[in-house]
């Protein structure tokens, strides 16, 4: 009997773990209905062409090291660039990066952070995946389940999946599986703000590189567009 | 020629009267501040912190509480917009992050970032001018209240200078400004300071 209860508890924990990540509640899903790809992608913040500035509380977990910071990020969705400045709790600037679809530039890196090998590249790759690239496309394959929409495309021997769900529906996740890389981004807690409908929480897990990045949206402003 | 001499004298006069006091001339002021600090055993205060980012023309504002007890106990705690902070007792401390729900211990001997932060806060809380003079060229911008400008003696990488304003009674720092080479600045204003009241040991544990 005790064994059954333990197994039951484990199953509950596993099931709960699949629906949410860390500090954010699982998104509320609703029944799907027939949608054209253009309708699915049309309202997504990721494909808008305005420029927004966001302030996040950030936790970067690199192995056993935890690096909390405040991130100020300007996302230019027309030029497809990101300018990102991060400061610590005492206002010390940690880094300043410019991120593009296929590269990044370090404008500043706090000297003591040089001990974290590859920090700039890790952060640049993370914000690129979360906000910039890859993005869903009209020619992706669309699959509709009872409560989710998924678009897929092959990238060599890997598969890229975008998941949408909820009443709107919102972009809930991106995932790359197979091949040499493996990572997943989950978007939570969507809010209607003057800057648009944006995720209040984001979790990126890069299984290959072995790190996790969590973002809590504190503020967002529309810069133009 | 007479006009030239007059202008030269005027310029010299302006330069002499406006020139800041450098370290040697300012010794009496440093002695005054050190003497005031000698009598300070504990300080608690509120603070607000503004981070001005030149690239975004944006100010990040936060607020919290600060506590110090001689010789080397600190608490630095942000309450808004996110609860986060650290306590330090000697070389060892604990930091926490409310959003992330994390709490972890650290040792400033093996954590360079926390060492820099702790050294700065302790140096100001103790008015440790010996430590400060080794690292900065000190200029006195004003005597009442004591206002100092500190220029790093060696390249720190980002820091252009610090500006420190003491309270009118010299017992504690009232404002710290950290000006960076790229135009960014951090301004920390301390308020409601309480001096030499008992601070529970728990304040420095978490």
CSV table of C-alpha atoms in Angstrom, one decimal:
chain,number,residue,atom,x,y,z
A,1,UNK,CA,0.0,0.0,0.0
A,2,UNK,CA,2.8,2.3,1.0
A,3,UNK,CA,4.6,1.5,-2.2
A,4,UNK,CA,1.5,2.4,-4.2
A,5,UNK,CA,1.2,5.7,-2.5
A,6,UNK,CA,4.8,6.5,-3.2
A,7,UNK,CA,4.5,5.5,-6.9
A,8,UNK,CA,1.3,7.6,-7.1
A,9,UNK,CA,3.1,10.6,-5.5
A,10,UNK,CA,6.0,10.2,-7.9
A,11,UNK,CA,3.6,10.1,-10.9
A,12,UNK,CA,1.9,13.3,-9.6
A,13,UNK,CA,5.3,15.0,-9.3
A,14,UNK,CA,6.4,13.9,-12.7
A,15,UNK,CA,3.1,15.0,-14.3
A,16,UNK,CA,3.2,18.4,-12.5
A,17,UNK,CA,6.9,18.8,-13.5
A,18,UNK,CA,6.0,18.3,-17.2
A,19,UNK,CA,3.5,21.2,-17.2
A,20,UNK,CA,5.4,23.9,-15.5
A,21,UNK,CA,9.0,24.9,-15.0
A,22,UNK,CA,10.4,26.4,-11.9
A,23,UNK,CA,8.6,29.4,-10.5
A,24,UNK,CA,5.8,29.9,-13.1
A,25,UNK,CA,2.4,28.2,-13.1
A,26,UNK,CA,1.5,26.0,-16.1
A,27,UNK,CA,-0.3,27.9,-18.9
A,28,UNK,CA,-4.1,27.5,-19.1
A,29,UNK,CA,-4.9,25.5,-22.2
A,30,UNK,CA,-8.2,25.6,-24.0
A,31,UNK,CA,-9.8,23.6,-26.8
A,32,UNK,CA,-8.3,24.2,-30.2
A,33,UNK,CA,-10.2,25.1,-33.3
A,34,UNK,CA,-9.3,25.1,-37.0
A,35,UNK,CA,-6.8,27.9,-37.7
A,36,UNK,CA,-4.7,28.8,-40.8
A,37,UNK,CA,-1.0,29.1,-40.2
A,38,UNK,CA,-1.2,32.9,-40.8
A,39,UNK,CA,-3.9,33.3,-38.1
A,40,UNK,CA,-1.8,31.3,-35.7
A,41,UNK,CA,1.3,33.4,-36.3
A,42,UNK,CA,-0.4,36.7,-36.9
A,43,UNK,CA,-0.8,37.9,-33.3
A,44,UNK,CA,2.5,36.6,-31.9
A,45,UNK,CA,4.8,39.1,-30.2
A,46,UNK,CA,7.7,37.2,-31.7
A,47,UNK,CA,6.7,38.2,-35.2
A,48,UNK,CA,5.7,41.8,-34.6
A,49,UNK,CA,7.9,44.5,-36.2
A,50,UNK,CA,8.0,47.1,-33.4
A,51,UNK,CA,10.9,47.8,-31.0
A,52,UNK,CA,10.3,47.1,-27.4
A,53,UNK,CA,12.5,47.6,-24.3
A,54,UNK,CA,12.0,45.1,-21.5
A,55,UNK,CA,13.4,44.9,-17.9
A,56,UNK,CA,13.7,41.4,-16.5
A,57,UNK,CA,14.9,39.9,-13.3
A,58,UNK,CA,17.2,37.1,-14.5
A,59,UNK,CA,18.7,34.0,-13.0
A,60,UNK,CA,21.4,32.2,-15.0
A,61,UNK,CA,22.3,28.8,-13.6
A,62,UNK,CA,25.6,27.4,-15.0
A,63,UNK,CA,26.1,24.1,-13.4
A,64,UNK,CA,26.1,24.7,-9.6
A,65,UNK,CA,26.7,28.5,-10.0
A,66,UNK,CA,23.7,30.8,-9.8
A,67,UNK,CA,24.1,34.3,-11.2
A,68,UNK,CA,21.1,36.6,-10.5
A,69,UNK,CA,21.0,39.9,-12.3
A,70,UNK,CA,18.7,42.6,-13.8
A,71,UNK,CA,18.6,42.6,-17.5
A,72,UNK,CA,17.6,45.6,-19.7
A,73,UNK,CA,16.9,44.4,-23.3
A,74,UNK,CA,16.0,46.3,-26.4
A,75,UNK,CA,14.5,44.1,-29.0
A,76,UNK,CA,14.4,45.6,-32.5
A,77,UNK,CA,12.2,43.1,-34.4
A,78,UNK,CA,12.6,44.9,-37.7
A,79,UNK,CA,16.4,45.0,-37.7
A,80,UNK,CA,16.4,41.7,-35.8
A,81,UNK,CA,18.9,42.8,-33.2
A,82,UNK,CA,19.0,42.9,-29.4
A,83,UNK,CA,21.0,45.2,-27.2
A,84,UNK,CA,21.3,43.7,-23.7
A,85,UNK,CA,22.7,45.3,-20.6
A,86,UNK,CA,22.8,43.4,-17.3
A,87,UNK,CA,23.6,44.8,-13.9
A,88,UNK,CA,23.8,43.1,-10.5
A,89,UNK,CA,21.9,44.0,-7.3
A,90,UNK,CA,24.4,46.8,-6.5
A,91,UNK,CA,24.1,48.4,-9.9
A,92,UNK,CA,27.5,47.1,-11.2
A,93,UNK,CA,27.2,46.5,-14.9
A,94,UNK,CA,28.0,42.9,-15.7
A,95,UNK,CA,27.9,43.0,-19.5
A,96,UNK,CA,26.6,44.8,-22.5
A,97,UNK,CA,26.0,42.8,-25.6
A,98,UNK,CA,24.6,43.3,-29.1
A,99,UNK,CA,23.0,40.2,-30.4
A,100,UNK,CA,22.1,39.5,-34.0
A,101,UNK,CA,20.6,36.4,-35.7
A,102,UNK,CA,24.0,35.0,-36.5
A,103,UNK,CA,26.4,36.6,-34.1
A,104,UNK,CA,27.1,38.9,-31.2
A,105,UNK,CA,29.4,41.6,-30.1
A,106,UNK,CA,30.6,42.2,-26.5
A,107,UNK,CA,30.5,46.0,-25.9
A,108,UNK,CA,31.5,45.5,-22.3
A,109,UNK,CA,32.2,42.6,-19.9
A,110,UNK,CA,32.9,43.1,-16.2
A,111,UNK,CA,36.5,41.9,-15.8
A,112,UNK,CA,35.8,39.5,-12.9
A,113,UNK,CA,33.3,37.7,-15.1
A,114,UNK,CA,36.0,36.6,-17.4
A,115,UNK,CA,36.3,33.6,-14.9
A,116,UNK,CA,33.0,32.4,-16.3
A,117,UNK,CA,34.3,31.0,-19.6
A,118,UNK,CA,32.0,31.7,-22.5
A,119,UNK,CA,29.6,33.7,-20.5
A,120,UNK,CA,29.0,36.3,-23.3
A,121,UNK,CA,28.4,33.6,-25.9
A,122,UNK,CA,26.1,31.7,-23.6
A,123,UNK,CA,24.0,34.8,-22.8
A,124,UNK,CA,23.9,35.9,-26.5
A,125,UNK,CA,22.8,32.4,-27.6
A,126,UNK,CA,20.1,32.3,-25.0
A,127,UNK,CA,18.5,35.7,-25.7
A,128,UNK,CA,18.7,34.9,-29.4
A,129,UNK,CA,16.8,31.7,-28.9
A,130,UNK,CA,14.2,33.3,-26.7
A,131,UNK,CA,13.5,36.5,-28.5
A,132,UNK,CA,15.1,36.5,-32.0
A,133,UNK,CA,15.7,33.3,-33.8
A,134,UNK,CA,14.4,30.7,-34.6
A,135,UNK,CA,10.9,31.9,-35.3
A,136,UNK,CA,7.9,30.0,-36.6
A,137,UNK,CA,7.3,30.3,-40.4
A,138,UNK,CA,4.4,30.0,-42.7
A,139,UNK,CA,5.9,26.9,-44.3
A,140,UNK,CA,6.2,24.9,-41.1
A,141,UNK,CA,4.1,21.8,-40.7
A,142,UNK,CA,1.1,22.4,-38.5
A,143,UNK,CA,-0.3,19.8,-36.2
A,144,UNK,CA,-3.4,20.5,-34.0
A,145,UNK,CA,-4.1,18.4,-30.9
A,146,UNK,CA,-7.1,18.8,-28.5
A,147,UNK,CA,-5.5,21.7,-26.7
A,148,UNK,CA,-2.3,22.7,-28.5
A,149,UNK,CA,-1.1,23.8,-32.0
A,150,UNK,CA,2.4,22.7,-33.0
A,151,UNK,CA,4.4,23.8,-36.0
A,152,UNK,CA,7.5,21.8,-37.0
A,153,UNK,CA,10.4,21.9,-39.4
A,154,UNK,CA,13.5,19.8,-39.9
A,155,UNK,CA,16.9,21.3,-39.3
A,156,UNK,CA,19.3,18.7,-40.7
A,157,UNK,CA,19.0,15.7,-38.3
A,158,UNK,CA,17.2,17.8,-35.7
A,159,UNK,CA,13.5,18.9,-35.4
A,160,UNK,CA,12.4,22.3,-34.4
A,161,UNK,CA,9.0,22.5,-32.7
A,162,UNK,CA,6.9,25.6,-31.8
A,163,UNK,CA,4.0,25.1,-29.5
A,164,UNK,CA,1.0,27.4,-29.2
A,165,UNK,CA,-1.9,27.2,-26.8
A,166,UNK,CA,-4.5,29.1,-24.7
A,167,UNK,CA,-7.4,31.3,-25.8
A,168,UNK,CA,-5.4,33.6,-28.1
A,169,UNK,CA,-3.4,31.2,-28.8
A,170,UNK,CA,0.0,32.3,-27.5
A,171,UNK,CA,3.5,31.0,-28.2
A,172,UNK,CA,4.2,28.6,-25.3
A,173,UNK,CA,7.4,27.0,-26.3
A,174,UNK,CA,10.2,26.3,-28.8
A,175,UNK,CA,12.2,23.1,-28.8
A,176,UNK,CA,15.1,21.6,-30.7
A,177,UNK,CA,15.5,17.9,-30.5
A,178,UNK,CA,17.9,15.5,-32.2
A,179,UNK,CA,21.3,16.2,-33.7
A,180,UNK,CA,24.1,17.7,-31.7
A,181,UNK,CA,22.0,20.3,-29.9
A,182,UNK,CA,19.1,20.1,-27.5
A,183,UNK,CA,17.3,23.0,-25.9
A,184,UNK,CA,13.8,24.1,-24.9
A,185,UNK,CA,12.3,27.5,-24.2
A,186,UNK,CA,9.0,27.8,-22.4
A,187,UNK,CA,6.9,31.0,-22.2
A,188,UNK,CA,4.5,31.6,-19.3
A,189,UNK,CA,2.2,34.1,-17.7
A,190,UNK,CA,1.2,36.1,-20.8
A,191,UNK,CA,0.1,39.7,-20.0
A,192,UNK,CA,-1.5,42.4,-22.1
A,193,UNK,CA,0.7,45.4,-21.8
A,194,UNK,CA,1.0,48.7,-23.7
A,195,UNK,CA,4.0,47.2,-25.4
A,196,UNK,CA,1.9,44.3,-26.5
A,197,UNK,CA,1.0,40.8,-25.3
A,198,UNK,CA,4.2,39.5,-23.8
A,199,UNK,CA,5.3,36.5,-21.7
A,200,UNK,CA,5.8,37.4,-18.0
A,201,UNK,CA,8.1,34.4,-17.5
A,202,UNK,CA,10.5,32.6,-19.7
A,203,UNK,CA,12.6,29.5,-19.0
A,204,UNK,CA,15.3,28.3,-21.3
A,205,UNK,CA,17.1,25.0,-20.7
A,206,UNK,CA,20.0,24.1,-22.9
A,207,UNK,CA,20.6,20.4,-22.3
A,208,UNK,CA,23.7,20.3,-24.5
A,209,UNK,CA,25.5,23.3,-22.9
A,210,UNK,CA,24.2,22.5,-19.5
A,211,UNK,CA,22.6,25.7,-18.3
A,212,UNK,CA,19.2,27.2,-17.5
A,213,UNK,CA,18.1,30.8,-17.8
A,214,UNK,CA,14.9,32.1,-16.1
A,215,UNK,CA,13.5,35.6,-16.9
A,216,UNK,CA,10.8,37.4,-14.9
A,217,UNK,CA,9.4,40.4,-16.9
A,218,UNK,CA,9.3,43.5,-14.6
A,219,UNK,CA,8.5,46.2,-17.2
A,220,UNK,CA,8.0,46.7,-20.9
A,221,UNK,CA,7.8,49.8,-23.1
A,222,UNK,CA,7.2,50.3,-26.8
A,223,UNK,CA,10.0,52.3,-28.3
A,224,UNK,CA,8.6,52.7,-31.8
A,225,UNK,CA,6.4,50.9,-34.3
B,1,UNK,CA,49.7,94.2,-21.6
B,2,UNK,CA,48.0,95.4,-18.4
B,3,UNK,CA,44.8,93.7,-19.6
B,4,UNK,CA,46.7,90.5,-20.3
B,5,UNK,CA,48.2,90.5,-16.7
B,6,UNK,CA,44.8,91.2,-15.2
B,7,UNK,CA,43.2,88.4,-17.1
B,8,UNK,CA,46.0,86.0,-16.1
B,9,UNK,CA,45.7,87.0,-12.5
B,10,UNK,CA,42.0,86.5,-12.6
B,11,UNK,CA,42.3,83.1,-14.2
B,12,UNK,CA,44.9,82.1,-11.5
B,13,UNK,CA,42.6,83.4,-8.8
B,14,UNK,CA,39.7,81.4,-10.1
B,15,UNK,CA,41.7,78.3,-10.5
B,16,UNK,CA,43.2,78.6,-6.9
B,17,UNK,CA,39.8,79.2,-5.3
B,18,UNK,CA,38.0,76.5,-7.2
B,19,UNK,CA,40.7,73.8,-7.0
B,20,UNK,CA,39.8,70.8,-4.9
B,21,UNK,CA,41.9,70.0,-1.9
B,22,UNK,CA,44.2,67.0,-2.6
B,23,UNK,CA,45.1,64.3,-0.1
B,24,UNK,CA,47.9,66.1,1.8
B,25,UNK,CA,46.0,69.3,2.3
B,26,UNK,CA,42.9,67.4,3.2
B,27,UNK,CA,44.4,65.4,6.1
B,28,UNK,CA,42.5,67.3,8.8
B,29,UNK,CA,39.2,66.4,7.1
B,30,UNK,CA,40.2,62.7,6.8
B,31,UNK,CA,41.2,62.8,10.5
B,32,UNK,CA,37.8,64.4,11.3
B,33,UNK,CA,35.9,61.7,9.4
B,34,UNK,CA,38.0,58.9,10.9
B,35,UNK,CA,37.5,60.2,14.4
B,36,UNK,CA,33.8,60.4,13.8
B,37,UNK,CA,33.8,56.8,12.5
B,38,UNK,CA,35.8,55.6,15.4
B,39,UNK,CA,32.8,56.2,17.7
B,40,UNK,CA,30.4,54.4,15.3
B,41,UNK,CA,29.7,50.8,16.3
B,42,UNK,CA,26.5,50.1,14.3
B,43,UNK,CA,24.6,51.8,11.5
B,44,UNK,CA,21.3,50.9,10.1
B,45,UNK,CA,19.6,52.9,7.3
B,46,UNK,CA,17.2,52.8,4.4
B,47,UNK,CA,18.6,53.4,0.9
B,48,UNK,CA,17.4,54.0,-2.7
B,49,UNK,CA,19.6,53.1,-5.6
B,50,UNK,CA,19.5,54.5,-9.1
B,51,UNK,CA,21.3,52.9,-12.0
B,52,UNK,CA,21.5,55.3,-14.9
B,53,UNK,CA,22.2,53.5,-18.2
B,54,UNK,CA,23.5,55.9,-20.8
B,55,UNK,CA,22.9,53.6,-23.7
B,56,UNK,CA,19.1,53.3,-23.0
B,57,UNK,CA,18.6,56.7,-21.3
B,58,UNK,CA,17.0,54.7,-18.6
B,59,UNK,CA,17.1,54.7,-14.8
B,60,UNK,CA,16.7,51.5,-12.8
B,61,UNK,CA,15.4,52.3,-9.4
B,62,UNK,CA,15.4,50.1,-6.3
B,63,UNK,CA,15.3,50.5,-2.6
B,64,UNK,CA,16.2,48.6,0.5
B,65,UNK,CA,17.9,48.5,3.9
B,66,UNK,CA,21.5,48.5,5.0
B,67,UNK,CA,23.0,47.4,8.4
B,68,UNK,CA,26.6,47.4,9.6
B,69,UNK,CA,28.2,46.4,12.9
B,70,UNK,CA,31.8,46.6,13.7
B,71,UNK,CA,34.1,45.2,12.7
B,72,UNK,CA,32.9,43.3,9.7
B,73,UNK,CA,29.2,42.5,9.7
B,74,UNK,CA,27.0,43.7,6.8
B,75,UNK,CA,23.5,43.3,5.6
B,76,UNK,CA,22.6,44.7,2.2
B,77,UNK,CA,19.0,44.0,1.3
B,78,UNK,CA,16.9,45.2,-1.7
B,79,UNK,CA,13.1,45.2,-1.0
B,80,UNK,CA,11.8,46.8,-4.2
B,81,UNK,CA,11.3,45.8,-7.0
B,82,UNK,CA,12.7,42.4,-6.1
B,83,UNK,CA,13.7,41.0,-2.7
B,84,UNK,CA,17.3,40.1,-2.9
B,85,UNK,CA,20.4,40.8,-0.8
B,86,UNK,CA,23.2,39.4,1.2
B,87,UNK,CA,24.6,39.2,4.7
B,88,UNK,CA,28.3,39.1,5.6
B,89,UNK,CA,30.1,38.2,8.7
B,90,UNK,CA,33.9,38.2,8.4
B,91,UNK,CA,34.8,36.4,5.2
B,92,UNK,CA,31.7,34.3,4.9
B,93,UNK,CA,28.2,35.3,4.0
B,94,UNK,CA,24.9,34.2,2.5
B,95,UNK,CA,23.0,35.8,-0.4
B,96,UNK,CA,19.4,35.3,-1.4
B,97,UNK,CA,17.1,36.0,-4.3
B,98,UNK,CA,13.4,36.2,-3.7
B,99,UNK,CA,12.3,35.7,-7.3
B,100,UNK,CA,14.5,32.7,-7.8
B,101,UNK,CA,13.8,31.3,-4.3
B,102,UNK,CA,17.5,30.7,-4.0
B,103,UNK,CA,19.8,31.1,-1.0
B,104,UNK,CA,23.4,30.2,-1.0
B,105,UNK,CA,26.5,30.8,1.1
B,106,UNK,CA,29.7,32.4,-0.2
B,107,UNK,CA,33.2,33.1,0.9
B,108,UNK,CA,34.7,36.4,-0.3
B,109,UNK,CA,38.1,34.7,-0.5
B,110,UNK,CA,36.8,32.7,-3.5
B,111,UNK,CA,34.1,35.0,-4.8
B,112,UNK,CA,35.7,38.0,-6.5
B,113,UNK,CA,32.5,39.8,-7.2
B,114,UNK,CA,31.3,39.6,-3.6
B,115,UNK,CA,34.8,40.5,-2.4
B,116,UNK,CA,34.7,43.8,-4.3
B,117,UNK,CA,31.2,44.6,-3.1
B,118,UNK,CA,32.1,43.8,0.6
B,119,UNK,CA,35.4,45.6,0.5
B,120,UNK,CA,33.8,48.8,-0.8
B,121,UNK,CA,30.8,48.7,1.7
B,122,UNK,CA,33.1,48.0,4.7
B,123,UNK,CA,35.6,50.6,3.7
B,124,UNK,CA,32.9,53.3,3.6
B,125,UNK,CA,31.1,52.0,6.7
B,126,UNK,CA,34.3,52.1,8.7
B,127,UNK,CA,35.7,55.3,6.9
B,128,UNK,CA,38.9,53.3,6.3
B,129,UNK,CA,41.0,56.0,4.7
B,130,UNK,CA,44.1,53.9,4.8
B,131,UNK,CA,42.5,51.3,2.6
B,132,UNK,CA,40.9,53.9,0.3
B,133,UNK,CA,44.1,55.9,-0.1
B,134,UNK,CA,45.9,52.8,-1.4
B,135,UNK,CA,43.3,52.4,-4.1
B,136,UNK,CA,42.2,55.9,-5.0
B,137,UNK,CA,43.5,59.4,-5.4
B,138,UNK,CA,41.3,61.4,-3.0
B,139,UNK,CA,40.1,65.0,-3.7
B,140,UNK,CA,37.9,67.0,-1.3
B,141,UNK,CA,35.1,68.7,-3.1
B,142,UNK,CA,33.5,70.2,0.0
B,143,UNK,CA,34.0,70.1,3.7
B,144,UNK,CA,30.5,70.7,5.1
B,145,UNK,CA,29.2,68.2,4.4
B,146,UNK,CA,32.4,66.3,3.6
B,147,UNK,CA,32.3,65.5,-0.1
B,148,UNK,CA,35.0,63.5,-1.7
B,149,UNK,CA,35.9,62.5,-5.2
B,150,UNK,CA,37.9,59.3,-5.6
B,151,UNK,CA,39.8,58.5,-8.8
B,152,UNK,CA,41.1,54.9,-9.1
B,153,UNK,CA,44.9,54.7,-8.9
B,154,UNK,CA,44.9,51.8,-11.3
B,155,UNK,CA,42.7,50.9,-14.2
B,156,UNK,CA,39.6,49.3,-12.8
B,157,UNK,CA,38.1,48.7,-16.2
B,158,UNK,CA,34.8,50.5,-16.0
B,159,UNK,CA,35.1,53.0,-13.1
B,160,UNK,CA,35.9,56.7,-13.9
B,161,UNK,CA,35.4,58.1,-10.4
B,162,UNK,CA,33.4,57.9,-7.2
B,163,UNK,CA,31.8,60.8,-5.4
B,164,UNK,CA,31.0,60.3,-1.7
B,165,UNK,CA,28.9,62.7,0.5
B,166,UNK,CA,29.0,62.2,4.2
B,167,UNK,CA,26.2,63.1,6.7
B,168,UNK,CA,26.4,66.5,8.3
B,169,UNK,CA,27.7,64.9,11.6
B,170,UNK,CA,30.4,62.9,9.7
B,171,UNK,CA,29.2,59.6,11.2
B,172,UNK,CA,28.1,57.9,8.1
B,173,UNK,CA,28.0,58.1,4.3
B,174,UNK,CA,24.8,59.7,3.0
B,175,UNK,CA,25.3,59.3,-0.8
B,176,UNK,CA,27.6,57.3,-3.0
B,177,UNK,CA,27.9,58.1,-6.7
B,178,UNK,CA,29.7,55.6,-9.0
B,179,UNK,CA,30.5,57.2,-12.4
B,180,UNK,CA,31.6,54.9,-15.1
B,181,UNK,CA,33.7,55.7,-18.2
B,182,UNK,CA,30.9,55.1,-20.6
B,183,UNK,CA,28.5,57.6,-19.0
B,184,UNK,CA,26.6,55.1,-16.8
B,185,UNK,CA,26.2,56.0,-13.1
B,186,UNK,CA,25.0,54.4,-9.9
B,187,UNK,CA,23.7,56.7,-7.2
B,188,UNK,CA,22.9,55.3,-3.7
B,189,UNK,CA,21.2,57.6,-1.2
B,190,UNK,CA,21.0,56.5,2.4
B,191,UNK,CA,18.3,57.9,4.7
B,192,UNK,CA,16.8,57.5,8.2
B,193,UNK,CA,20.2,56.4,9.5
B,194,UNK,CA,20.3,55.1,13.1
B,195,UNK,CA,23.7,55.1,14.7
B,196,UNK,CA,24.9,53.0,17.6
B,197,UNK,CA,21.6,51.4,18.4
B,198,UNK,CA,21.8,47.6,19.2
B,199,UNK,CA,21.4,45.5,16.0
B,200,UNK,CA,20.3,41.9,16.6
B,201,UNK,CA,22.7,39.2,15.6
B,202,UNK,CA,20.0,37.7,13.4
B,203,UNK,CA,20.2,40.8,11.1
B,204,UNK,CA,23.5,39.4,9.9
B,205,UNK,CA,22.3,35.9,9.4
B,206,UNK,CA,19.8,34.6,6.9
